[in-house]
PDB file of C-alpha atoms in Angstrom:
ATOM      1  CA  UNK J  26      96.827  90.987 114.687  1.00  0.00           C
ATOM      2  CA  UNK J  27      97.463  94.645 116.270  1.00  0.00           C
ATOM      3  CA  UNK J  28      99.979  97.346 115.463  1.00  0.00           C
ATOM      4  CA  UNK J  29     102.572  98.785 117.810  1.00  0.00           C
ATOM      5  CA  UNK J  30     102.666 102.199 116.374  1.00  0.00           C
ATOM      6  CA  UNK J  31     103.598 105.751 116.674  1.00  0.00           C
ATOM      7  CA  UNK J  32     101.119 108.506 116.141  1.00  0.00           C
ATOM      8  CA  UNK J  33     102.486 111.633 114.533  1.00  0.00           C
ATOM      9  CA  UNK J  34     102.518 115.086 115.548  1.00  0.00           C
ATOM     10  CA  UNK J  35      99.608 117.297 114.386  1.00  0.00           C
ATOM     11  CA  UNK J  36     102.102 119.210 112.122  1.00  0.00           C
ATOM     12  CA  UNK J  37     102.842 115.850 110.104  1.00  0.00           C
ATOM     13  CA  UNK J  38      99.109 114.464 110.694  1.00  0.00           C
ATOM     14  CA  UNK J  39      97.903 117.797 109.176  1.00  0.00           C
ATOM     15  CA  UNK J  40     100.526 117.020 106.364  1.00  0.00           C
ATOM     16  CA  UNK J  41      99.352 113.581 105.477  1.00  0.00           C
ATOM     17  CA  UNK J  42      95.667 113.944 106.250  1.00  0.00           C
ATOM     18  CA  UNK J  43      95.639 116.997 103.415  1.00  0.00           C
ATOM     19  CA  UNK J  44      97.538 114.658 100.673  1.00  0.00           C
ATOM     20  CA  UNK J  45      95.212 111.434 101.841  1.00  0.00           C
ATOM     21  CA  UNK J  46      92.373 113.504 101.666  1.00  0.00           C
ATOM     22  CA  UNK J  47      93.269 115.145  98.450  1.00  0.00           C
ATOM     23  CA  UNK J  48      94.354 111.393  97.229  1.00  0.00           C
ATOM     24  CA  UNK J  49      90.717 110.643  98.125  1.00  0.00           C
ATOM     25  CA  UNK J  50      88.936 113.199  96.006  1.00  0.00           C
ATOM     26  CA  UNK J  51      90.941 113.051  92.803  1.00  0.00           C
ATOM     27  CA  UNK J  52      91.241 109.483  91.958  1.00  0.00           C
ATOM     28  CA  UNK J  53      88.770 108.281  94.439  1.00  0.00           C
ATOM     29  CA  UNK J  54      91.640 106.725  97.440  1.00  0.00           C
ATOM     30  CA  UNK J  55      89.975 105.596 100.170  1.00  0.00           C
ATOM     31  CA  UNK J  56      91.922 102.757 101.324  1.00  0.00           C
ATOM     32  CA  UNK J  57      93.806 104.679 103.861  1.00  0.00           C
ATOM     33  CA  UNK J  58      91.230 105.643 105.711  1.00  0.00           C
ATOM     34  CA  UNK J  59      90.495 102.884 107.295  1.00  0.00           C
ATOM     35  CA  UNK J  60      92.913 103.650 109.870  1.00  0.00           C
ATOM     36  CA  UNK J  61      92.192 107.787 110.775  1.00  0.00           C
ATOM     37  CA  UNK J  62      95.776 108.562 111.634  1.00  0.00           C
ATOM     38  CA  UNK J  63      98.873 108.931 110.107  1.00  0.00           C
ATOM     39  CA  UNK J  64     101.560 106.718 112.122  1.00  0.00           C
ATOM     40  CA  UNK J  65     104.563 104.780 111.853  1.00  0.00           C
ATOM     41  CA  UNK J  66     103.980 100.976 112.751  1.00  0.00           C
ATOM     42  CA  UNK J  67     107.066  99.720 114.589  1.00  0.00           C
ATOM     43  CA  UNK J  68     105.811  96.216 113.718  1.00  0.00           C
ATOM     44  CA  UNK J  69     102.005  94.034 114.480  1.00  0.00           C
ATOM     45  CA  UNK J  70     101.608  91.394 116.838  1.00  0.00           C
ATOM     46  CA  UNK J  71      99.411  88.625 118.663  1.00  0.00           C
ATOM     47  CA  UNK J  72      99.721  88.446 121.556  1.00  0.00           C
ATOM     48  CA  UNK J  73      97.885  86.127 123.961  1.00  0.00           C
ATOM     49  CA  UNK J  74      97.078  88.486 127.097  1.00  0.00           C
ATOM     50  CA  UNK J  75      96.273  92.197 126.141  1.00  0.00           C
ATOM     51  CA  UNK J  76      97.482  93.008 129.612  1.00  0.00           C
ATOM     52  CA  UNK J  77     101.217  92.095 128.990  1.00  0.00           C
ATOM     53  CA  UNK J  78     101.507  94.345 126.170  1.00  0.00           C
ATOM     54  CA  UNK J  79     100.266  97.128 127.745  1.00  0.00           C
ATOM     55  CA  UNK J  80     102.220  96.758 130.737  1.00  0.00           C
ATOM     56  CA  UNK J  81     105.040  96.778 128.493  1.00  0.00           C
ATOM     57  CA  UNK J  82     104.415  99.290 126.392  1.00  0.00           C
ATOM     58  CA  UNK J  83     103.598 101.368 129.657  1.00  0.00           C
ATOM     59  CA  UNK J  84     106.939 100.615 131.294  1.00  0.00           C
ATOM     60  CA  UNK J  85     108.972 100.720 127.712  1.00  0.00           C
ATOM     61  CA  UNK J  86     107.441 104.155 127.064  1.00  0.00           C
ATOM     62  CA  UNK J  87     108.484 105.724 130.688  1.00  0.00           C
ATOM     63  CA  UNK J  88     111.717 104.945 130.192  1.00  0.00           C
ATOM     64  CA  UNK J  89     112.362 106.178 126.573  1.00  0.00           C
ATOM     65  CA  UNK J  90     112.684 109.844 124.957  1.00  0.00           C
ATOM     66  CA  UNK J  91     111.651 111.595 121.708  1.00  0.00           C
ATOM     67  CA  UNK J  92     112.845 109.818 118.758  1.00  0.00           C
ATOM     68  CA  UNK J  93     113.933 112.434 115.763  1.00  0.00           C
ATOM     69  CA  UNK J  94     112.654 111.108 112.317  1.00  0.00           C
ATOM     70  CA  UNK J  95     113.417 112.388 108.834  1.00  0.00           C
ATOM     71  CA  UNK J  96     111.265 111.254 105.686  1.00  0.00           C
ATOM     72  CA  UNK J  97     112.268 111.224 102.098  1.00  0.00           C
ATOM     73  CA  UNK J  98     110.948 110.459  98.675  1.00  0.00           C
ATOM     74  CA  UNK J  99     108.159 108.294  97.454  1.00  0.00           C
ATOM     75  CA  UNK J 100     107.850 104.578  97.803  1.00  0.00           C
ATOM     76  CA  UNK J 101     106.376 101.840  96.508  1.00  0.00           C
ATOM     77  CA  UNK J 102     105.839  98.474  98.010  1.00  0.00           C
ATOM     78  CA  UNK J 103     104.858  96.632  94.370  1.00  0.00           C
ATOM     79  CA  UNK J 104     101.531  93.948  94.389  1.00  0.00           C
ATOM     80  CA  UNK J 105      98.346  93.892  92.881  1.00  0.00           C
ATOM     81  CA  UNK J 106      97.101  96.701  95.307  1.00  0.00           C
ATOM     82  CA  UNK J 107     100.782  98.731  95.313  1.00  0.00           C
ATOM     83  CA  UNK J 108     101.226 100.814  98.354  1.00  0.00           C
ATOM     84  CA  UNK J 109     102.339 104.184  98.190  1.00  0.00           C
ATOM     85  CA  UNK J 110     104.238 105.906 100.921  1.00  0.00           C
ATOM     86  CA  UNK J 111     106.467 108.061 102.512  1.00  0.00           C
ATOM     87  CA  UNK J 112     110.047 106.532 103.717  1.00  0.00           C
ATOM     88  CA  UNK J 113     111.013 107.125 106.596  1.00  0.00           C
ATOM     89  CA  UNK J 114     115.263 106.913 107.004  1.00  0.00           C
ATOM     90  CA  UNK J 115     116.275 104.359 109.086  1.00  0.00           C
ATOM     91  CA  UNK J 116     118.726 105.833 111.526  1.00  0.00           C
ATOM     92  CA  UNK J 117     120.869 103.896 114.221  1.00  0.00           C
ATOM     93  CA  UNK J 118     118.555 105.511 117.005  1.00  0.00           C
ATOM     94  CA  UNK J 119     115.310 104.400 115.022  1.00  0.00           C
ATOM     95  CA  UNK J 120     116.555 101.116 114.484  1.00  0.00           C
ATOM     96  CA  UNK J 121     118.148 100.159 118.109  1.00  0.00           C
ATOM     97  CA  UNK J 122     114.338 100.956 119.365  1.00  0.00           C
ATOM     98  CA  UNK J 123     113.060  99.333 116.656  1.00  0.00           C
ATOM     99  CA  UNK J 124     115.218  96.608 117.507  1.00  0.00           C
ATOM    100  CA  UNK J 125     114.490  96.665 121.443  1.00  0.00           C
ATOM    101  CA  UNK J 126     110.540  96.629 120.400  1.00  0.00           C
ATOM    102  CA  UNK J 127     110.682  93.639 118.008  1.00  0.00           C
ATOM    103  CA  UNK J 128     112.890  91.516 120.229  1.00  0.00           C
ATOM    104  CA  UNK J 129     111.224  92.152 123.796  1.00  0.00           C
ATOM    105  CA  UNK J 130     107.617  91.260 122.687  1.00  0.00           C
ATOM    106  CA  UNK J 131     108.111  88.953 120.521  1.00  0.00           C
ATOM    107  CA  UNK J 132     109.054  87.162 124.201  1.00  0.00           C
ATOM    108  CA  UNK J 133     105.375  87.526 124.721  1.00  0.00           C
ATOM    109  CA  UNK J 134     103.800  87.479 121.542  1.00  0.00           C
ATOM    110  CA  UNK J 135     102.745  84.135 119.926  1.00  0.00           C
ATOM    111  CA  UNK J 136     103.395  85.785 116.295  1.00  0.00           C
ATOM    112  CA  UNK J 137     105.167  89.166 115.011  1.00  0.00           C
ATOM    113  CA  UNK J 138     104.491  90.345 111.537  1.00  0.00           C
ATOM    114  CA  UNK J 139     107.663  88.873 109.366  1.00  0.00           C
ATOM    115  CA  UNK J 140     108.030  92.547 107.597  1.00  0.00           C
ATOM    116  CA  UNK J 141     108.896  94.166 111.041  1.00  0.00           C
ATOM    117  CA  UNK J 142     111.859  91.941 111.200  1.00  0.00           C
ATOM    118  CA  UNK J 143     114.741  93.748 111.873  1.00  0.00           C
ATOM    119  CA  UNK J 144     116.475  92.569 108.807  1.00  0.00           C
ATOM    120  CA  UNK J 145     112.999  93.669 107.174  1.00  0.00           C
ATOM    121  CA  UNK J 146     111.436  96.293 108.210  1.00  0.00           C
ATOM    122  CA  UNK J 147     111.054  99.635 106.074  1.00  0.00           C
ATOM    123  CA  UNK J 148     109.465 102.640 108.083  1.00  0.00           C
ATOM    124  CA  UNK J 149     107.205 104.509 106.440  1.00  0.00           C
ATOM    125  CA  UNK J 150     103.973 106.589 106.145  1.00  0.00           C
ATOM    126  CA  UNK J 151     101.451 104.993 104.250  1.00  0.00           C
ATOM    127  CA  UNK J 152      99.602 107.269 101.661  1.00  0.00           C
ATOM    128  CA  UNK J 153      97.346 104.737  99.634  1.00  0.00           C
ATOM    129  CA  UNK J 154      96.714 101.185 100.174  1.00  0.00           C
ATOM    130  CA  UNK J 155      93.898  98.684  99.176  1.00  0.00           C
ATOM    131  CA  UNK J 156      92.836 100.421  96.197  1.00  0.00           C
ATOM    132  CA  UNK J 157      95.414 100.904  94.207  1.00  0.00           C
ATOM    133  CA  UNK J 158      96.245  99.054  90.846  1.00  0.00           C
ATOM    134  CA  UNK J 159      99.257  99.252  88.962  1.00  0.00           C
ATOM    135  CA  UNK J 160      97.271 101.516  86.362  1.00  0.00           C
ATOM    136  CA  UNK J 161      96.665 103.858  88.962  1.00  0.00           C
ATOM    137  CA  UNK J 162     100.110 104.264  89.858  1.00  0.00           C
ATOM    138  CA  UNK J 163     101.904 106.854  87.204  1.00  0.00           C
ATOM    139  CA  UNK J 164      98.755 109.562  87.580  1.00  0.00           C
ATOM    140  CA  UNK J 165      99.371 109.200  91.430  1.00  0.00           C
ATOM    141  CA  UNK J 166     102.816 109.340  91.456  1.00  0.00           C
ATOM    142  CA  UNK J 167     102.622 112.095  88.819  1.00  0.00           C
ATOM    143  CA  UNK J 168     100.028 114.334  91.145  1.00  0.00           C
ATOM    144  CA  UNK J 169     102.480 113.436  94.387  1.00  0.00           C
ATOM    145  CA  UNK J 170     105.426 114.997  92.889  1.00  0.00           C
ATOM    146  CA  UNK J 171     104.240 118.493  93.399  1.00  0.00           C
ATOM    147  CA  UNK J 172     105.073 117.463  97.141  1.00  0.00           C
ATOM    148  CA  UNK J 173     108.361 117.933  98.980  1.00  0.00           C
ATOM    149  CA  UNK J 174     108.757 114.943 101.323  1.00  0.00           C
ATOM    150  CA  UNK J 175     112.119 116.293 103.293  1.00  0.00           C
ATOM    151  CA  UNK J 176     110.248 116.526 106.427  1.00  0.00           C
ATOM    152  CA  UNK J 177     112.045 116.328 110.173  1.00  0.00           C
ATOM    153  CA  UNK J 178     109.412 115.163 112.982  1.00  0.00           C
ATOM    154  CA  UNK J 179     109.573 113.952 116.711  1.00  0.00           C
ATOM    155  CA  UNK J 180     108.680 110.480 117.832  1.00  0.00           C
ATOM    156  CA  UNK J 181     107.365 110.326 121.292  1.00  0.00           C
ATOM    157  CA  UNK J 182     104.570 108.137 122.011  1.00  0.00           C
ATOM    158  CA  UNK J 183     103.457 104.261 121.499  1.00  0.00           C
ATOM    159  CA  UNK J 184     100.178 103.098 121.055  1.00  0.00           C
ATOM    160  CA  UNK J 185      98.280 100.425 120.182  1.00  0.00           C
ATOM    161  CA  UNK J 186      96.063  99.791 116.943  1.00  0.00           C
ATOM    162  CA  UNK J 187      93.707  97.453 116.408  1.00  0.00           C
ATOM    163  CA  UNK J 188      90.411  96.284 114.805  1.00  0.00           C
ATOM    164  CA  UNK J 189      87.231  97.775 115.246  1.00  0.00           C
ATOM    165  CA  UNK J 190      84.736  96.574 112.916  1.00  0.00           C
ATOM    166  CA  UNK J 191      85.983  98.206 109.708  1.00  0.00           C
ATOM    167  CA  UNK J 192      88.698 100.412 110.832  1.00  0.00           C
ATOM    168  CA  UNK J 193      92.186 100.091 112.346  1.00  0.00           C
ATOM    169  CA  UNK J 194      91.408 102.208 116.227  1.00  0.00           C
ATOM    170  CA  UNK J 195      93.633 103.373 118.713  1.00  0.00           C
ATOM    171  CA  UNK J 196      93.191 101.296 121.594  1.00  0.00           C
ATOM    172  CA  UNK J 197      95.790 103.393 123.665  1.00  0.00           C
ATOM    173  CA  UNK J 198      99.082 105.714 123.719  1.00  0.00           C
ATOM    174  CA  UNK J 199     101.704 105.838 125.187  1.00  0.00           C
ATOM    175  CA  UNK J 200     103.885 109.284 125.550  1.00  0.00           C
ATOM    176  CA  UNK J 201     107.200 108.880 126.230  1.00  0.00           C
ATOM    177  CA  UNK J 202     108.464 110.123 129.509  1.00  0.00           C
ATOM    178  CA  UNK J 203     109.828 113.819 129.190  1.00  0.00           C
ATOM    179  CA  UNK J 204     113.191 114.474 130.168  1.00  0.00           C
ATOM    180  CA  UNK J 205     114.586 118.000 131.263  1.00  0.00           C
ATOM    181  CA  UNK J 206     118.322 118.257 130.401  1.00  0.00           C
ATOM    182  CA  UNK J 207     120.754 119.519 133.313  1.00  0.00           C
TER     183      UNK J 207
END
């Protein structure tokens, strides 16, 4: 499986890498990591020829523009290994391209990830994953409310993520095309 993602602006990257990274040295969350930037995943895929994604990702990204995002809160997505994130607010503009995304590869794909349904799907930004426990949870959640999470951002690229040994890599983005008002 590989993630359709977006990548963040280095404002917001800057933002999460500093709480990750600060996650990381006072209760020892590493988890994260694994994958070096701070995105939204629109949803993960197989897909049998590498080639049609990218063409459509390619073509999909020239004809769409920037994509305003607000976050709020902390979340939790329960489990052994709970993940902690940021939501972000799922907005009719968010959601028609989410939408669009899910729908048009899953033509191509032989399997989508059944969280990035539609009827599914929660955007966020992942803080800690993989090594969390439900013990760790209140200390975390304690040290994260210092934190305002009321942040606006631009969306306006795709890329791809994928395995790469032990990480999650970039494999390749996509900017959206600009467009100059008249």
């Amino acid at each position: 499986m590989l993630a359709v993602a977006s990548l963040l602006d280095q404002e917001h990257t800057d933002k999460v890498n500093q709480i990750v990274t600060q996650l990381d040295s006072i209760f020892g969350l590493k988890g994260v990591q694994l994958t070096p930037y701070p995105h939204l995943t629109w949803l993960t895929t197989d897909v049998a020829k590498m080639s049609d994604l990218k063409d459509y990702l390619r073509k999909i990204s020239l004809q769409s523009q920037p994509l305003s995002a607000r976050t709020m809160g902390i979340g939790i997505f329960p489990g052994d290994k709970p993940v902690i994130y940021i939501p972000i607010l799922r907005t009719r503009e968010i959601n028609r391209f989410h939408a669009r995304l899910f729908q048009e590869i899953s033509e191509f794909s032989d399997q989508t990830g059944h969280f990035y349904d539609p009827n599914l799907w929660m955007p966020h930004l992942t803080l800690a994953l993989g090594d969390t426990s439900s013990w760790s949870l209140a200390p975390v959640l304690h040290y994260l409310n210092q934190f305002r999470f009321d942040w606006n951002m631009t969306l306006d690229n795709l890329c791809i993520i994928k395995k790469s040994g032990d990480k999650f890599l970039k494999e390749e983005v996509y900017n959206f095309a600009e467009f100059v008002g008249s």
